[in-house]
PDB file of C-alpha atoms in Angstrom:
ATOM      1  CA  ILE A 677       0.000   0.000   0.000  1.00  0.00           C
ATOM      2  CA  TYR A 678       2.873   2.335   0.885  1.00  0.00           C
ATOM      3  CA  TYR A 679       4.572   1.857  -2.482  1.00  0.00           C
ATOM      4  CA  LEU A 680       1.309   2.084  -4.427  1.00  0.00           C
ATOM      5  CA  LYS A 681       0.528   5.443  -2.787  1.00  0.00           C
ATOM      6  CA  LYS A 682       4.069   6.592  -3.539  1.00  0.00           C
ATOM      7  CA  SER A 683       3.684   5.511  -7.174  1.00  0.00           C
ATOM      8  CA  ILE A 684       0.474   7.570  -7.465  1.00  0.00           C
ATOM      9  CA  THR A 685       2.470  10.632  -6.394  1.00  0.00           C
ATOM     10  CA  TYR A 686       5.079   9.991  -9.093  1.00  0.00           C
ATOM     11  CA  TYR A 687       2.432   9.240 -11.712  1.00  0.00           C
ATOM     12  CA  GLU A 688       0.601  12.482 -10.859  1.00  0.00           C
ATOM     13  CA  ILE A 689       3.833  14.468 -11.233  1.00  0.00           C
ATOM     14  CA  SER A 690       4.407  12.975 -14.698  1.00  0.00           C
ATOM     15  CA  ASP A 691       0.643  13.132 -15.494  1.00  0.00           C
ATOM     16  CA  TYR A 692       0.577   9.434 -16.403  1.00  0.00           C
ATOM     17  CA  LYS A 693      -3.128   8.676 -16.072  1.00  0.00           C
ATOM     18  CA  LYS A 694      -2.883   5.000 -16.967  1.00  0.00           C
ATOM     19  CA  GLY A 695      -0.418   4.476 -14.137  1.00  0.00           C
ATOM     20  CA  ILE A 696      -2.634   6.411 -11.709  1.00  0.00           C
ATOM     21  CA  GLU A 697      -5.667   4.302 -12.658  1.00  0.00           C
ATOM     22  CA  HIS A 698      -3.700   1.085 -12.313  1.00  0.00           C
ATOM     23  CA  ALA A 699      -2.296   2.094  -8.917  1.00  0.00           C
ATOM     24  CA  HIS A 700      -5.796   2.990  -7.595  1.00  0.00           C
ATOM     25  CA  ARG A 701      -7.122  -0.344  -8.813  1.00  0.00           C
ATOM     26  CA  ASN A 702      -4.302  -2.211  -7.082  1.00  0.00           C
ATOM     27  CA  LEU A 703      -4.830  -0.138  -3.918  1.00  0.00           C
ATOM     28  CA  ALA A 704      -8.528  -1.103  -3.959  1.00  0.00           C
ATOM     29  CA  ASP A 705      -7.527  -4.784  -4.187  1.00  0.00           C
ATOM     30  CA  ALA A 706      -4.972  -4.384  -1.384  1.00  0.00           C
ATOM     31  CA  TYR A 707      -7.451  -2.627   0.936  1.00  0.00           C
ATOM     32  CA  ARG A 708     -10.136  -5.222   0.111  1.00  0.00           C
ATOM     33  CA  MET A 709      -7.745  -7.996   1.093  1.00  0.00           C
ATOM     34  CA  LYS A 710      -6.979  -6.166   4.344  1.00  0.00           C
ATOM     35  CA  ASN A 711     -10.763  -5.854   4.839  1.00  0.00           C
ATOM     36  CA  ASN A 712     -10.563  -2.043   4.826  1.00  0.00           C
ATOM     37  CA  LEU A 713     -13.586  -1.815   2.545  1.00  0.00           C
ATOM     38  CA  ASN A 714     -14.132   1.981   2.837  1.00  0.00           C
ATOM     39  CA  GLN A 715     -10.659   2.687   1.421  1.00  0.00           C
ATOM     40  CA  ALA A 716     -11.136  -0.109  -1.132  1.00  0.00           C
ATOM     41  CA  LEU A 717     -14.375   1.525  -2.313  1.00  0.00           C
ATOM     42  CA  ILE A 718     -12.736   4.981  -2.546  1.00  0.00           C
ATOM     43  CA  HIS A 719      -9.827   3.676  -4.665  1.00  0.00           C
ATOM     44  CA  SER A 720     -11.963   1.444  -6.874  1.00  0.00           C
ATOM     45  CA  ASN A 721     -14.298   4.419  -7.611  1.00  0.00           C
ATOM     46  CA  LYS A 722     -11.256   6.584  -8.453  1.00  0.00           C
ATOM     47  CA  SER A 723      -9.995   3.816 -10.728  1.00  0.00           C
ATOM     48  CA  VAL A 724     -13.352   3.785 -12.550  1.00  0.00           C
ATOM     49  CA  GLU A 725     -13.400   7.607 -12.868  1.00  0.00           C
ATOM     50  CA  ILE A 726      -9.903   7.729 -14.332  1.00  0.00           C
ATOM     51  CA  ALA A 727     -10.611   4.786 -16.654  1.00  0.00           C
ATOM     52  CA  LYS A 728     -13.653   6.677 -17.984  1.00  0.00           C
ATOM     53  CA  THR A 729     -11.447   9.659 -18.891  1.00  0.00           C
ATOM     54  CA  LEU A 730      -9.002   7.330 -20.674  1.00  0.00           C
ATOM     55  CA  ASN A 731     -11.829   5.852 -22.773  1.00  0.00           C
ATOM     56  CA  ASP A 732     -10.120   2.437 -22.742  1.00  0.00           C
ATOM     57  CA  ASN A 733     -12.606  -0.458 -22.640  1.00  0.00           C
ATOM     58  CA  HIS A 734     -10.088  -2.919 -21.242  1.00  0.00           C
ATOM     59  CA  ARG A 735      -9.217  -0.594 -18.352  1.00  0.00           C
ATOM     60  CA  LEU A 736     -12.904   0.106 -17.739  1.00  0.00           C
ATOM     61  CA  PHE A 737     -13.586  -3.629 -17.610  1.00  0.00           C
ATOM     62  CA  ASN A 738     -10.786  -4.146 -15.045  1.00  0.00           C
ATOM     63  CA  ALA A 739     -11.835  -1.107 -12.968  1.00  0.00           C
ATOM     64  CA  TYR A 740     -15.488  -2.215 -12.835  1.00  0.00           C
ATOM     65  CA  ASN A 741     -14.400  -5.761 -12.020  1.00  0.00           C
ATOM     66  CA  THR A 742     -12.458  -4.442  -9.026  1.00  0.00           C
ATOM     67  CA  LEU A 743     -15.499  -2.390  -7.991  1.00  0.00           C
ATOM     68  CA  VAL A 744     -17.660  -5.530  -8.236  1.00  0.00           C
ATOM     69  CA  GLN A 745     -15.274  -7.415  -5.932  1.00  0.00           C
ATOM     70  CA  VAL A 746     -15.259  -4.553  -3.387  1.00  0.00           C
ATOM     71  CA  ASN A 747     -19.081  -4.322  -3.469  1.00  0.00           C
ATOM     72  CA  GLU A 748     -19.363  -8.090  -2.977  1.00  0.00           C
ATOM     73  CA  ALA A 749     -16.976  -7.966  -0.039  1.00  0.00           C
ATOM     74  CA  SER A 750     -19.028  -5.106   1.423  1.00  0.00           C
ATOM     75  CA  GLY A 751     -22.225  -7.130   1.055  1.00  0.00           C
ATOM     76  CA  ASN A 752     -23.640  -4.560  -1.369  1.00  0.00           C
ATOM     77  CA  TYR A 753     -24.845  -7.159  -3.866  1.00  0.00           C
ATOM     78  CA  LYS A 754     -27.237  -4.942  -5.784  1.00  0.00           C
ATOM     79  CA  GLU A 755     -24.453  -2.453  -6.495  1.00  0.00           C
ATOM     80  CA  ALA A 756     -22.125  -5.378  -7.330  1.00  0.00           C
ATOM     81  CA  PHE A 757     -24.658  -6.792  -9.797  1.00  0.00           C
ATOM     82  CA  GLU A 758     -25.136  -3.426 -11.535  1.00  0.00           C
ATOM     83  CA  ASN A 759     -21.376  -2.935 -11.819  1.00  0.00           C
ATOM     84  CA  LEU A 760     -20.992  -6.515 -13.061  1.00  0.00           C
ATOM     85  CA  LYS A 761     -23.428  -5.801 -15.905  1.00  0.00           C
ATOM     86  CA  ILE A 762     -21.374  -2.741 -16.849  1.00  0.00           C
ATOM     87  CA  ALA A 763     -18.125  -4.738 -16.599  1.00  0.00           C
ATOM     88  CA  LYS A 764     -19.569  -7.459 -18.843  1.00  0.00           C
ATOM     89  CA  ARG A 765     -20.536  -4.842 -21.421  1.00  0.00           C
ATOM     90  CA  PHE A 766     -16.938  -3.601 -21.505  1.00  0.00           C
ATOM     91  CA  GLU A 767     -15.655  -7.170 -21.506  1.00  0.00           C
ATOM     92  CA  ASP A 768     -17.832  -7.938 -24.518  1.00  0.00           C
ATOM     93  CA  SER A 769     -16.574  -4.889 -26.399  1.00  0.00           C
ATOM     94  CA  THR A 770     -12.977  -5.741 -25.395  1.00  0.00           C
ATOM     95  CA  LEU A 771     -13.447  -9.311 -26.578  1.00  0.00           C
ATOM     96  CA  LYS A 772     -15.020  -8.031 -29.768  1.00  0.00           C
ATOM     97  CA  VAL A 773     -11.992  -5.823 -30.412  1.00  0.00           C
ATOM     98  CA  GLN A 774      -9.673  -8.726 -29.603  1.00  0.00           C
ATOM     99  CA  LYS A 775     -11.621 -11.005 -31.918  1.00  0.00           C
ATOM    100  CA  LEU A 776     -11.489  -8.426 -34.686  1.00  0.00           C
ATOM    101  CA  ARG A 777      -7.745  -8.078 -34.093  1.00  0.00           C
ATOM    102  CA  SER A 778      -7.349 -11.845 -34.182  1.00  0.00           C
ATOM    103  CA  ILE A 779      -9.376 -12.082 -37.368  1.00  0.00           C
ATOM    104  CA  ALA A 780      -7.321  -9.304 -38.940  1.00  0.00           C
ATOM    105  CA  GLU A 781      -4.134 -11.044 -37.835  1.00  0.00           C
ATOM    106  CA  VAL A 782      -5.248 -14.363 -39.311  1.00  0.00           C
ATOM    107  CA  GLU A 783      -6.345 -12.612 -42.497  1.00  0.00           C
ATOM    108  CA  THR A 784      -2.961 -10.893 -42.717  1.00  0.00           C
ATOM    109  CA  LYS A 785      -1.153 -14.199 -42.213  1.00  0.00           C
ATOM    110  CA  TYR A 786      -3.360 -15.833 -44.838  1.00  0.00           C
ATOM    111  CA  GLN A 787      -2.732 -13.019 -47.312  1.00  0.00           C
ATOM    112  CA  THR A 788       0.989 -13.187 -46.559  1.00  0.00           C
ATOM    113  CA  VAL A 789       1.110 -16.930 -47.173  1.00  0.00           C
ATOM    114  CA  LYS A 790      -0.972 -16.481 -50.307  1.00  0.00           C
ATOM    115  CA  LYS A 791       1.329 -13.727 -51.597  1.00  0.00           C
ATOM    116  CA  GLU A 792       4.416 -15.789 -50.749  1.00  0.00           C
ATOM    117  CA  ALA A 793       2.934 -18.708 -52.699  1.00  0.00           C
ATOM    118  CA  GLU A 794       2.238 -16.394 -55.628  1.00  0.00           C
ATOM    119  CA  ILE A 795       5.784 -15.047 -55.394  1.00  0.00           C
ATOM    120  CA  GLY A 796       7.068 -18.642 -55.392  1.00  0.00           C
ATOM    121  CA  VAL A 797       5.023 -19.482 -58.484  1.00  0.00           C
ATOM    122  CA  LEU A 798       6.183 -16.311 -60.205  1.00  0.00           C
ATOM    123  CA  GLY A 799       9.767 -17.147 -59.224  1.00  0.00           C
ATOM    124  CA  GLU A 800       9.429 -20.598 -60.778  1.00  0.00           C
ATOM    125  CA  LYS A 801       7.894 -19.093 -63.918  1.00  0.00           C
ATOM    126  CA  ASN A 802      10.742 -16.596 -64.032  1.00  0.00           C
ATOM    127  CA  LYS A 803      13.300 -19.412 -63.712  1.00  0.00           C
ATOM    128  CA  ALA A 804      11.545 -21.365 -66.484  1.00  0.00           C
ATOM    129  CA  GLN A 805      11.522 -18.276 -68.706  1.00  0.00           C
ATOM    130  CA  ASN A 806      15.201 -17.685 -67.964  1.00  0.00           C
ATOM    131  CA  ARG A 807      15.990 -21.299 -68.914  1.00  0.00           C
ATOM    132  CA  GLN A 808      13.991 -20.885 -72.120  1.00  0.00           C
ATOM    133  CA  LEU A 809      15.842 -17.669 -72.847  1.00  0.00           C
ATOM    134  CA  TRP A 810      19.208 -19.376 -72.321  1.00  0.00           C
ATOM    135  CA  PHE A 811      18.166 -22.290 -74.545  1.00  0.00           C
ATOM    136  CA  LEU A 812      16.979 -19.834 -77.172  1.00  0.00           C
ATOM    137  CA  LEU A 813      20.238 -17.912 -76.924  1.00  0.00           C
ATOM    138  CA  ALA A 814      22.258 -21.143 -77.165  1.00  0.00           C
ATOM    139  CA  GLY A 815      20.170 -22.188 -80.186  1.00  0.00           C
ATOM    140  CA  LEU A 816      20.741 -18.794 -81.772  1.00  0.00           C
ATOM    141  CA  VAL A 817      24.495 -19.052 -81.196  1.00  0.00           C
ATOM    142  CA  LEU A 818      24.508 -22.564 -82.710  1.00  0.00           C
ATOM    143  CA  ALA A 819      22.436 -21.381 -85.675  1.00  0.00           C
ATOM    144  CA  LEU A 820      24.794 -18.441 -86.233  1.00  0.00           C
ATOM    145  CA  GLY A 821      27.752 -20.833 -85.967  1.00  0.00           C
ATOM    146  CA  PHE A 822      26.116 -23.167 -88.481  1.00  0.00           C
ATOM    147  CA  ILE A 823      25.360 -20.285 -90.851  1.00  0.00           C
ATOM    148  CA  GLY A 824      28.956 -19.059 -90.455  1.00  0.00           C
ATOM    149  CA  ALA A 825      30.275 -22.561 -91.241  1.00  0.00           C
ATOM    150  CA  ILE A 826      28.054 -22.772 -94.318  1.00  0.00           C
ATOM    151  CA  TYR A 827      29.221 -19.322 -95.467  1.00  0.00           C
ATOM    152  CA  TRP A 828      32.860 -20.276 -94.930  1.00  0.00           C
ATOM    153  CA  GLN A 829      32.330 -23.573 -96.768  1.00  0.00           C
ATOM    154  CA  ASN A 830      30.592 -21.699 -99.608  1.00  0.00           C
ATOM    155  CA  GLN A 831      33.523 -19.282 -99.885  1.00  0.00           C
ATOM    156  CA  LYS A 832      35.924 -22.201 -99.986  1.00  0.00           C
ATOM    157  CA  ILE A 833      33.902 -23.894-102.746  1.00  0.00           C
ATOM    158  CA  LYS A 834      33.849 -20.675-104.809  1.00  0.00           C
ATOM    159  CA  ALA A 835      37.605 -20.330-104.411  1.00  0.00           C
ATOM    160  CA  SER A 836      38.036 -23.966-105.473  1.00  0.00           C
ATOM    161  CA  GLU A 837      35.755 -23.402-108.481  1.00  0.00           C
ATOM    162  CA  LYS A 838      37.856 -20.394-109.549  1.00  0.00           C
ATOM    163  CA  LEU A 839      40.998 -22.474-109.219  1.00  0.00           C
ATOM    164  CA  VAL A 840      39.465 -25.334-111.198  1.00  0.00           C
ATOM    165  CA  LEU A 841      38.281 -22.917-113.912  1.00  0.00           C
ATOM    166  CA  ALA A 842      41.715 -21.312-114.087  1.00  0.00           C
ATOM    167  CA  GLN A 843      43.347 -24.742-114.317  1.00  0.00           C
ATOM    168  CA  ALA A 844      40.785 -25.798-116.957  1.00  0.00           C
ATOM    169  CA  ASP A 845      41.596 -22.699-119.029  1.00  0.00           C
ATOM    170  CA  GLN A 846      45.287 -23.391-118.635  1.00  0.00           C
ATOM    171  CA  LEU A 847      44.744 -27.043-119.598  1.00  0.00           C
ATOM    172  CA  LYS A 848      42.800 -25.987-122.736  1.00  0.00           C
ATOM    173  CA  LEU A 849      45.622 -23.671-123.683  1.00  0.00           C
ATOM    174  CA  MET A 850      48.142 -26.466-123.159  1.00  0.00           C
ATOM    175  CA  MET A 851      46.041 -28.888-125.167  1.00  0.00           C
ATOM    176  CA  LYS A 852      45.879 -26.369-128.039  1.00  0.00           C
ATOM    177  CA  GLU A 853      49.629 -25.927-127.778  1.00  0.00           C
ATOM    178  CA  LEU A 854      50.140 -29.692-127.733  1.00  0.00           C
ATOM    179  CA  HIS A 855      47.868 -30.213-130.727  1.00  0.00           C
ATOM    180  CA  HIS A 856      49.664 -27.453-132.583  1.00  0.00           C
ATOM    181  CA  ARG A 857      53.070 -29.094-131.881  1.00  0.00           C
ATOM    182  CA  VAL A 858      51.768 -32.539-132.795  1.00  0.00           C
ATOM    183  CA  LYS A 859      50.449 -31.019-136.014  1.00  0.00           C
ATOM    184  CA  ASN A 860      53.819 -29.377-136.692  1.00  0.00           C
ATOM    185  CA  ASN A 861      55.648 -32.605-135.891  1.00  0.00           C
ATOM    186  CA  LEU A 862      53.352 -34.560-138.237  1.00  0.00           C
ATOM    187  CA  ALA A 863      53.897 -31.921-140.934  1.00  0.00           C
ATOM    188  CA  ILE A 864      57.669 -32.284-140.510  1.00  0.00           C
ATOM    189  CA  VAL A 865      57.435 -36.070-140.558  1.00  0.00           C
ATOM    190  CA  SER A 866      55.218 -36.040-143.626  1.00  0.00           C
ATOM    191  CA  GLY A 867      57.453 -33.459-145.348  1.00  0.00           C
TER     192      GLY A 867
END
């Protein structure tokens, strides 16, 4: 109790309302356990007042719950029942918020897994396209190599044809020369 009261002083200096509310709630519990129900009621009411200014359903639920326990201990069951109804209303709204958070969290996880699966599929498609591109590039290089070989072979054949034609012309000239000499030799022999 001593340290809780001291903490309220520090919280008030720093204007930390959540801490003040929490300390009053804990003081109410401590006084209730010591059976000092008047002080417990004072601190639980302060806890409720501060929680109302904070507009935090979870804190309101806890503050009203503490008030219910103090009223029960005091034998004020009607008051306890009324406060319990209020606490349940805040509990329901707190649970609703938690459920919505949980649903949003699950939805986010689902969307994340779904997106990761899509990214995986796209990655595989990308790899397949890259492989196809490499195969296409390799095929293109082979085709260019084949075309180059054919061109080189064609140039070689043309060069060979020129050589053969030149040799054929030279052979014709030699044959003419040979025939002319044979003719001359036959003319000399016949003369």
